[in-house]
Every structure is written in C-alpha cells, then in structure tokens.
Short mmCIF file of C-alpha atoms and ligand atoms in Angstrom, two decimals:
data_model
loop_
_atom_site.label_atom_id
_atom_site.label_comp_id
_atom_site.label_asym_id
_atom_site.label_seq_id
_atom_site.Cartn_x
_atom_site.Cartn_y
_atom_site.Cartn_z
CA MET A 1 102.50 115.98 99.91
CA LEU A 2 105.45 113.66 98.02
CA LEU A 3 102.56 111.12 96.69
CA THR A 4 100.86 114.25 95.09
CA LEU A 5 103.80 115.94 93.74
CA TYR A 6 104.41 112.33 92.19
CA LYS A 7 101.05 112.65 90.32
CA SER A 8 102.07 115.96 88.86
CA ALA A 9 105.48 115.08 88.09
CA LEU A 10 104.93 115.45 84.54
CA ARG A 11 103.53 118.64 84.92
CA PRO A 12 106.22 121.25 85.86
CA ILE A 13 104.01 124.44 86.40
CA GLU A 14 101.49 121.99 88.70
CA ILE A 15 104.65 121.05 90.67
CA LYS A 16 105.75 124.79 90.97
CA ALA A 17 102.04 126.07 92.45
CA LEU A 18 101.93 123.01 94.54
CA LEU A 19 104.94 124.21 96.19
CA LYS A 20 104.26 128.20 96.06
CA LEU A 21 101.14 127.44 97.49
CA LYS A 22 102.43 125.30 100.14
CA ILE A 23 104.67 127.93 101.46
CA LYS A 24 101.90 130.49 101.11
CA GLY A 25 99.51 128.10 103.15
CA SER A 26 102.32 127.91 105.94
CA ALA A 27 102.60 131.39 105.96
CA TYR A 28 98.76 131.89 106.74
CA SER A 29 98.61 128.63 109.40
CA PRO A 30 99.91 130.21 112.48
CA SER A 31 100.60 126.68 113.86
CA LYS A 32 100.28 122.67 113.40
CA GLU A 33 99.19 122.43 117.19
CA PRO A 34 95.80 121.16 117.44
CA LEU A 35 92.90 123.63 117.59
CA GLU A 36 91.87 123.34 120.77
CA GLU A 37 95.28 124.65 122.22
CA LEU A 38 95.03 127.29 119.62
CA ALA A 39 91.77 128.57 121.23
CA LEU A 40 93.32 128.92 124.91
CA LYS A 41 96.01 131.25 123.25
CA LEU A 42 94.74 132.74 120.06
CA ASN A 43 92.80 136.20 119.90
CA ASP A 44 89.16 135.96 118.25
CA ARG A 45 90.28 136.95 114.77
CA ASP A 46 93.29 134.52 114.62
CA PHE A 47 91.54 131.90 116.03
CA CYS A 48 88.76 132.03 113.52
CA TYR A 49 91.37 131.89 110.72
CA ALA A 50 93.34 129.14 112.28
CA ALA A 51 90.23 127.58 112.63
CA LEU A 52 89.37 128.16 109.02
CA GLY A 53 92.50 126.57 108.11
CA LYS A 54 91.46 123.40 110.04
CA VAL A 55 88.58 122.84 108.70
CA SER A 56 88.73 123.76 105.15
CA ARG A 57 92.33 123.63 103.88
CA SER A 58 91.94 124.16 100.30
CA PHE A 59 89.10 127.25 100.59
CA SER A 60 91.43 128.90 103.59
CA VAL A 61 93.95 129.63 100.65
CA VAL A 62 91.60 130.98 98.38
CA ILE A 63 89.90 133.22 101.10
CA GLN A 64 93.48 134.53 101.87
CA GLN A 65 93.73 135.78 98.74
CA LEU A 66 90.38 138.22 99.03
CA PRO A 67 90.53 141.86 100.24
CA PRO A 68 91.04 142.40 103.80
CA ALA A 69 87.45 144.22 104.55
CA LEU A 70 85.64 141.17 102.62
CA LYS A 71 88.02 138.37 103.75
CA ASP A 72 86.66 138.62 107.27
CA ALA A 73 83.01 138.71 106.33
CA VAL A 74 83.78 135.32 104.04
CA CYS A 75 85.70 133.77 106.79
CA VAL A 76 82.91 134.31 109.27
CA PHE A 77 80.10 133.27 107.05
CA TYR A 78 82.17 130.37 106.63
CA LEU A 79 82.46 129.35 109.74
CA VAL A 80 78.75 130.04 110.83
CA LEU A 81 77.44 127.71 108.10
CA ARG A 82 80.21 124.92 109.14
CA ALA A 83 78.63 124.77 112.93
CA LEU A 84 75.49 124.85 111.72
CA ASP A 85 76.45 121.90 109.17
CA THR A 86 78.29 120.06 111.94
CA VAL A 87 74.99 120.21 113.96
CA GLU A 88 73.45 118.50 110.64
CA ASP A 89 75.97 116.15 110.09
CA ASP A 90 76.46 114.60 113.80
CA MET A 91 74.11 111.37 113.53
CA SER A 92 74.28 110.85 116.94
CA ILE A 93 71.99 113.80 118.01
CA PRO A 94 68.43 112.18 118.37
CA LEU A 95 66.27 113.79 115.52
CA GLU A 96 63.50 115.73 117.72
CA GLN A 97 66.65 117.07 119.36
CA LYS A 98 68.31 118.27 116.28
CA LEU A 99 65.15 119.39 114.43
CA PRO A 100 64.79 122.75 116.71
CA MET A 101 68.64 122.82 117.29
CA LEU A 102 69.00 123.44 113.41
CA VAL A 103 65.58 125.93 113.00
CA ASP A 104 66.55 127.93 115.88
CA PHE A 105 70.65 127.99 115.20
CA TYR A 106 70.68 131.16 113.69
CA LYS A 107 69.36 132.87 116.88
CA ALA A 108 71.59 131.16 119.23
CA SER A 109 74.90 132.00 116.07
CA ASN A 110 73.86 135.70 116.79
CA GLU A 111 73.86 135.59 120.84
CA GLU A 112 76.62 136.35 123.23
CA GLY A 113 77.96 133.19 124.97
CA PHE A 114 76.17 130.96 122.80
CA SER A 115 78.49 127.62 122.75
CA LEU A 116 77.67 123.94 122.15
CA SER A 117 79.75 120.93 123.58
CA GLY A 118 80.37 117.26 122.76
CA ILE A 119 78.45 117.76 119.08
CA GLY A 120 80.43 116.84 115.89
CA ASP A 121 81.87 114.07 113.75
CA HIS A 122 85.33 115.72 113.76
CA ASP A 123 87.68 117.45 116.31
CA ASP A 124 87.97 120.70 114.80
CA TYR A 125 84.39 121.09 114.25
CA THR A 126 83.61 120.12 118.01
CA THR A 127 86.32 122.48 118.92
CA LEU A 128 84.45 125.08 116.63
CA LEU A 129 81.22 125.05 118.18
CA GLU A 130 82.94 124.87 121.95
CA ASN A 131 84.62 128.24 121.16
CA TYR A 132 81.66 129.71 119.23
CA PRO A 133 81.82 132.94 121.10
CA LYS A 134 85.11 133.73 119.33
CA VAL A 135 83.09 133.56 115.90
CA TYR A 136 80.31 135.74 117.57
CA ARG A 137 82.74 138.26 118.27
CA MET A 138 84.34 138.43 115.02
CA LEU A 139 80.68 138.62 113.09
CA LYS A 140 80.00 141.66 115.28
CA THR A 141 82.81 143.20 113.76
CA LEU A 142 81.00 143.30 110.34
CA LYS A 143 79.27 145.95 108.86
CA PRO A 144 75.84 145.73 109.83
CA GLU A 145 74.63 144.51 106.22
CA SER A 146 77.09 141.87 106.17
CA GLN A 147 76.05 140.43 109.83
CA ASP A 148 72.47 140.20 108.54
CA THR A 149 73.09 138.69 105.48
CA ILE A 150 75.30 135.96 107.31
CA ILE A 151 72.36 135.38 109.72
CA GLU A 152 69.82 135.24 107.43
CA ILE A 153 71.33 133.00 105.36
CA THR A 154 71.87 131.01 108.55
CA ARG A 155 67.94 131.30 109.23
CA ARG A 156 67.37 129.91 105.76
CA MET A 157 69.66 127.46 105.55
CA GLY A 158 68.76 125.67 109.20
CA TRP A 159 65.23 125.83 108.58
CA GLY A 160 65.67 124.09 104.85
CA MET A 161 68.47 121.13 106.97
CA ALA A 162 65.70 120.38 109.26
CA ASP A 163 63.21 120.07 106.48
CA PHE A 164 65.51 117.24 104.66
CA ALA A 165 66.25 115.57 108.18
CA LYS A 166 62.64 114.69 108.40
CA ARG A 167 62.17 113.88 104.71
CA GLU A 168 64.35 111.82 101.39
CA VAL A 169 65.81 113.44 98.62
CA VAL A 170 63.65 111.60 95.93
CA THR A 171 62.43 114.18 93.26
CA ILE A 172 64.71 116.03 91.17
CA GLU A 173 62.65 119.20 92.88
CA ASP A 174 63.78 117.89 95.96
CA PHE A 175 67.65 117.36 95.21
CA ASP A 176 67.42 121.00 93.65
CA PHE A 177 65.68 122.24 96.87
CA TYR A 178 68.35 120.18 99.46
CA CYS A 179 71.23 121.59 97.11
CA HIS A 180 69.63 125.22 97.36
CA TYR A 181 69.53 124.96 101.01
CA VAL A 182 73.16 123.50 101.73
CA ALA A 183 74.96 125.23 98.80
CA GLY A 184 72.49 127.65 96.41
CA LEU A 185 72.24 130.01 99.79
CA VAL A 186 76.33 130.32 100.35
CA GLY A 187 76.12 131.48 96.44
CA ILE A 188 73.27 134.15 97.63
CA GLY A 189 74.82 134.79 100.41
CA LEU A 190 78.49 135.32 99.02
CA THR A 191 77.34 137.53 96.25
CA ARG A 192 75.41 139.97 98.86
CA LEU A 193 78.70 139.95 100.74
CA PHE A 194 80.33 141.05 97.49
CA VAL A 195 78.11 143.93 96.86
CA ALA A 196 78.25 144.84 100.73
CA TYR A 197 82.01 145.29 99.94
CA ASN A 198 81.87 147.30 96.65
CA PRO A 199 78.36 147.67 95.18
CA ASN A 200 80.23 147.70 91.94
CA SER A 201 81.71 144.32 91.94
CA ILE A 202 79.31 142.21 90.28
CA ASP A 203 77.34 143.60 87.42
CA LEU A 204 74.33 141.08 87.13
CA GLU A 205 70.76 141.09 86.93
CA ASN A 206 68.63 138.29 88.87
CA LYS A 207 71.38 137.72 90.88
CA ASN A 208 70.23 135.56 92.97
CA GLY A 209 69.14 132.90 90.26
CA ILE A 210 72.40 132.43 89.33
CA ALA A 211 74.02 132.80 92.10
CA ASN A 212 72.22 129.83 93.47
CA SER A 213 73.22 128.12 90.10
CA MET A 214 77.01 128.36 91.03
CA GLY A 215 76.18 126.74 94.16
CA LEU A 216 74.39 123.80 92.87
CA PHE A 217 76.64 123.48 90.09
CA LEU A 218 79.79 122.61 93.03
CA GLN A 219 77.03 120.62 95.70
CA LYS A 220 75.56 118.14 93.01
CA THR A 221 79.55 117.62 91.72
CA ASN A 222 80.42 116.60 95.33
CA ILE A 223 77.27 114.42 95.49
CA ILE A 224 78.13 112.73 92.68
CA ARG A 225 81.86 112.32 93.65
CA ASP A 226 80.50 111.02 97.21
CA TYR A 227 78.40 108.66 95.79
CA HIS A 228 80.19 105.82 97.63
CA GLU A 229 81.31 107.11 100.99
CA ASP A 230 77.58 108.81 101.27
CA LEU A 231 76.38 105.22 100.62
CA TYR A 232 78.15 103.61 103.28
CA SER A 233 77.30 106.16 105.92
CA ASP A 234 73.58 105.60 105.24
CA ARG A 235 72.97 108.72 103.95
CA THR A 236 72.31 109.38 100.25
CA PHE A 237 71.36 112.58 98.12
CA TRP A 238 71.31 110.84 94.42
CA PRO A 239 67.04 111.51 93.78
CA LYS A 240 65.08 108.45 93.60
CA GLU A 241 63.46 110.23 90.20
CA ILE A 242 67.06 109.62 88.46
CA TRP A 243 68.50 106.19 89.68
CA ASN A 244 64.68 104.51 89.47
CA GLU A 245 64.89 105.34 85.65
CA HIS A 246 67.89 102.98 85.32
CA VAL A 247 67.83 100.71 88.36
CA ASP A 248 65.84 99.06 91.01
CA ALA A 249 68.21 99.86 94.16
CA LEU A 250 70.67 102.42 94.37
CA ASP A 251 73.50 100.30 96.30
CA HIS A 252 73.24 98.48 92.61
CA LEU A 253 75.62 100.93 91.30
CA ALA A 254 78.42 99.80 93.67
CA LYS A 255 77.56 95.99 93.47
CA ALA A 256 78.01 96.53 89.46
CA PRO A 257 79.75 99.49 88.78
CA LYS A 258 80.38 98.25 85.38
CA ASP A 259 76.77 97.47 84.78
CA GLU A 260 75.42 99.84 81.62
CA LYS A 261 72.65 100.58 84.02
CA SER A 262 75.10 101.54 86.62
CA LEU A 263 77.03 103.80 84.08
CA ALA A 264 73.71 105.34 82.47
CA THR A 265 72.42 106.50 86.07
CA LEU A 266 75.96 108.22 86.91
CA ASN A 267 75.90 109.78 83.72
CA HIS A 268 72.25 110.73 83.98
CA MET A 269 73.45 112.64 87.51
CA ILE A 270 76.30 114.26 85.27
CA VAL A 271 73.82 115.58 82.78
CA ASP A 272 71.65 116.91 85.69
CA ALA A 273 74.84 118.99 86.82
CA LEU A 274 75.89 120.19 83.39
CA GLN A 275 72.89 122.17 82.81
CA HIS A 276 73.65 124.63 85.62
CA ILE A 277 76.86 125.64 83.55
CA PRO A 278 74.83 128.31 81.46
CA ASP A 279 74.19 130.37 84.55
CA CYS A 280 77.69 129.76 86.32
CA LEU A 281 79.27 131.26 82.77
CA GLN A 282 77.01 134.03 82.81
CA TYR A 283 77.93 134.68 86.49
CA LEU A 284 81.56 134.90 86.27
CA SER A 285 81.02 137.18 83.21
CA GLY A 286 79.47 139.51 85.50
CA VAL A 287 82.13 139.79 88.20
CA ARG A 288 84.43 143.14 87.90
CA ASP A 289 86.69 142.38 91.11
CA GLU A 290 89.50 140.69 89.79
CA LYS A 291 90.09 138.69 93.54
CA ILE A 292 86.20 138.29 93.47
CA PHE A 293 86.63 137.13 90.32
CA ARG A 294 89.37 134.16 90.88
CA PHE A 295 87.62 133.07 94.30
CA THR A 296 84.71 132.37 92.53
CA ALA A 297 86.01 131.33 89.33
CA VAL A 298 88.72 128.51 90.81
CA PRO A 299 85.76 126.34 92.40
CA GLN A 300 83.70 126.55 89.47
CA ILE A 301 86.39 125.14 87.36
CA MET A 302 87.53 122.34 89.45
CA ALA A 303 83.71 121.08 89.34
CA ILE A 304 84.16 120.99 85.63
CA ALA A 305 87.58 119.35 85.89
CA THR A 306 85.80 116.78 87.69
CA LEU A 307 82.62 116.47 86.37
CA SER A 308 85.01 115.00 82.99
CA LYS A 309 87.08 112.48 85.31
CA LEU A 310 83.59 111.16 86.87
CA TYR A 311 81.77 110.78 83.51
CA ASN A 312 81.08 107.13 82.80
CA ASN A 313 83.76 106.29 85.39
CA PRO A 314 82.99 102.93 87.03
CA GLU A 315 85.57 104.03 89.98
CA VAL A 316 83.10 106.61 90.86
CA LEU A 317 80.68 103.83 92.15
CA THR A 318 83.15 101.96 94.47
CA GLY A 319 85.57 104.64 95.85
CA VAL A 320 87.28 108.10 95.61
CA VAL A 321 87.85 109.83 92.47
CA LYS A 322 89.37 113.07 92.93
CA VAL A 323 91.16 115.79 90.55
CA ARG A 324 94.77 116.06 90.85
CA LYS A 325 95.65 118.66 93.52
CA GLY A 326 98.35 120.16 91.49
CA LEU A 327 95.60 121.24 89.36
CA ALA A 328 93.59 122.85 92.08
CA ALA A 329 97.00 124.19 93.25
CA LYS A 330 97.73 125.91 89.39
CA LEU A 331 94.20 127.04 89.10
CA MET A 332 94.36 129.14 92.31
CA LEU A 333 97.38 130.78 91.62
CA TYR A 334 97.05 131.30 87.78
CA ILE A 335 93.07 131.71 86.42
CA ILE A 336 93.13 135.54 85.96
CA THR A 337 90.56 136.35 83.24
CA MET A 338 87.16 134.97 81.84
CA ASN A 339 89.13 133.20 79.09
CA ASP A 340 90.77 130.77 81.31
CA VAL A 341 87.19 130.03 82.61
CA TYR A 342 86.43 129.45 79.29
CA LYS A 343 89.29 127.19 78.13
CA TYR A 344 89.05 125.05 81.22
CA PHE A 345 85.17 124.67 80.56
CA GLU A 346 86.00 124.09 77.05
CA LYS A 347 88.41 121.33 77.69
CA GLY A 348 85.92 119.83 80.71
CA ILE A 349 83.48 119.43 78.14
CA ARG A 350 85.94 117.82 75.39
CA GLN A 351 87.12 115.37 77.72
CA ILE A 352 83.57 114.29 78.14
CA GLU A 353 82.81 114.28 74.46
CA LYS A 354 85.55 111.87 73.80
CA LYS A 355 84.82 109.66 76.35
CA ASN A 356 81.31 109.11 75.01
CA LYS A 357 81.91 106.84 72.27
CA PRO A 358 79.08 104.49 70.94
CA GLY A 359 77.60 101.97 73.20
CA THR A 360 78.06 104.72 76.16
CA PRO A 361 74.78 104.63 78.41
CA TYR A 362 73.11 107.67 78.24
CA LEU A 363 74.86 108.93 75.31
CA GLN A 364 72.34 110.51 73.37
CA GLU A 365 71.40 112.76 76.25
CA THR A 366 74.61 113.69 77.24
CA ASP A 367 75.51 114.55 73.61
CA LYS A 368 72.49 116.97 73.63
CA ILE A 369 73.80 118.94 76.12
CA LEU A 370 77.27 118.79 75.16
CA LYS A 371 76.06 120.54 71.98
CA GLU A 372 74.38 122.82 73.51
CA LEU A 373 77.18 123.79 75.68
CA LYS A 374 79.67 124.15 73.21
CA GLU A 375 77.48 126.38 71.23
CA LEU A 376 77.09 128.60 74.33
CA LEU A 377 80.89 128.61 74.68
CA ARG A 378 81.03 129.62 71.02
CA THR A 379 78.44 132.39 70.95
CA LYS A 380 79.01 133.54 74.60
CA SER A 381 75.27 134.25 74.56
CA PHE A 382 75.39 134.62 78.45
CA ARG A 383 77.00 137.67 78.50
CA SER A 384 73.86 139.84 79.19
CA SER A 385 75.28 142.69 80.89
MG1 MG B 401 75.83 118.39 105.78
#
C-alpha cells in the first residue's frame, strides 16, 4: 500500500481515491482469514463474495457498486467462469483428462453436489472448486434467465478452451477466436445479465458483436501486457501471423527488447488491439444505467491507459508494466459520464501519438489507426442509437 501511495504522491486525487477505496474494500471483504477457513463458517452468499474478494480484488470492488439484484448474478457468473478457468490453467492435468472436464464443465457446474479437489495453481482457486456447492446454491437463487445465460456461456467457453488446449494460436483469426471464447463471451453474457436485470439498461442493436469487442479489447491488452510472464510459463497467445512478419521466434523479443523488429512486433499487437475501440465506444454510449455504465467503462479506460503505456516500450518484453493502482482507484470512483470516457480515450491516443516519433517501428500503421480514432472521437459518429 505504501509503495502504491508513493507512486501516486504527486497526484492528490489518486491518493484520496486509494484511501477511500481501501476503506470501501475492507468494508466489503469480511476477513483476512484464508478462504478455506471462511468456507467453514460463512453462508453461501457471504462465501461467494469472500471468494470473489480473494480471487479478484479490483473486480470485486467494481462489482460491489452494481445494483443488488444484478450484483449477485455478476458475482456468480464470475465465480463459475473462474472455476472453469482454474481447470484450463492447471497444467498438471493430463490433456486427455482435461478436455472432457472443460467440455462438460457447464453440466457439472449446474449439478447439486459437484465439486473438485486438488485442482488449481493457487490456494484460493482450489478452495473455490472444493466449495463449489456453495456457488451452485447461489446460482439457483438467480432469475431463471440469468441462470440460463451463465450456464450457456460456460458451455461455449469450455468448448472453446478445450479446442485451444489442443492447438495453438497461429493466425489472427485464431487469436480473435481464442479471445472470443475467454473474454468476448463474458461481454456477451454480462450484456444478457444487464438486460435480464433491466431491459432498458442497454440501448443497442447488434449487441453481441460489440459486446464481444468489449471483451476482446480487454483480453488483447492483457495478453500484450503479459508477454513476458506467459513466455516463461510456456504458453503464448501472440499469433504467429503477427510476430512472424517481424521476427523468426517469439522469444527474440525478450532477448533483444530494444531491437527495432521486437518493438515493431509489440506495436503491431497494439494496433491490432486498438481496432476494437470503435465498438467499445459504441457499446458504452448505449448504456443507459449509471451503475452499469461505470462497471463497463472503468475496465475499458484502464485498457486504453495500459496500451498507451505499453506502446513502443521495451520494458514490456522483459518484465511487468502496470498502470498505477491510484489511477484505477480514481477511475472506479469518479467515472460517471460518456464525456469522461471520451476524455480518457483521447488522452490515451494522444500519449501513443507522442511516442510515435519518426523512426518508431510500425509508425505508419499506428499513425493510420490513430487518425481514424481521433476522427471518430471528434465526430462521435458511432452513436447509432
Ligand atoms: Mg485461462
């Protein structure tokens, strides 16, 4: 916490937000006790929120700001998918065993008494799966249409994860499909939960296509940011179709981070992510509920802030580059209107533009998309509804 405050030292509003959020966060999380012990004494609902706080600290705060009737559905949705992801990420499960687990997870997760033990590369994830009956019972308290959405999205995601457990991300099309399965489907599912909560909360045509883009923009940002970590845990999601245009092997980037070709690869990946921005802005401009708006807008703004930091930055290729937590806290508390969203996207685009000096690898392609995005932000022509 101290280091986090220090990083925001010259930004008093971020310090204020950090402290405010810290107070809020501690009010929401019942205890610092291990989840395993909490599982023994908490009721189903309290366990679900405690688990959410453990497996995703920042997300749990944004969820807490949602209206009560919607909050439970989003919390369960997150936990069911986290449980599925725990199976996907556990590299100690042999493939022939893992594939049916992923494909059938949606059925098992909707059965009374289902649980798994000893799965997961993190204690909290393992505890979540061991106590899955609590999540199941919470799921059963939701509206039938919300339950159906959660189970259907889990089915489709499990199928996609199994598909990509067998093959690699090679083409850009593969990359978009993988991101669709693990993140685009979350956007589609959340949108359905919003509509189930209030049919007037989102005013958009072709909701699925642009909800998918919302997920893709976030997922691609994470995949770019996590290059180094993923490289050394032996799984990479950067499509060969992109990196092979610049380098012969993906680990060249880590070995020669300042090399022009390495930075061209990184910048190419960022340009690929930026193309989802028009859909994201269109989605956000169609959200009619203030709380849902904040819930959906904050991660998008974090993503553009992150991308602007990652652009042409060799540090991404050798370690972890993150956006200040203070900024995240500020956004979570103070983002209210679409104008705030425009402001942060304009800022992110300006920052990338500033870095795009003559001689920057992949300069022209970046320039082209920045021009398009600036024009879009000027005309706001995505406002179809
Ligand atoms: Mg995963």
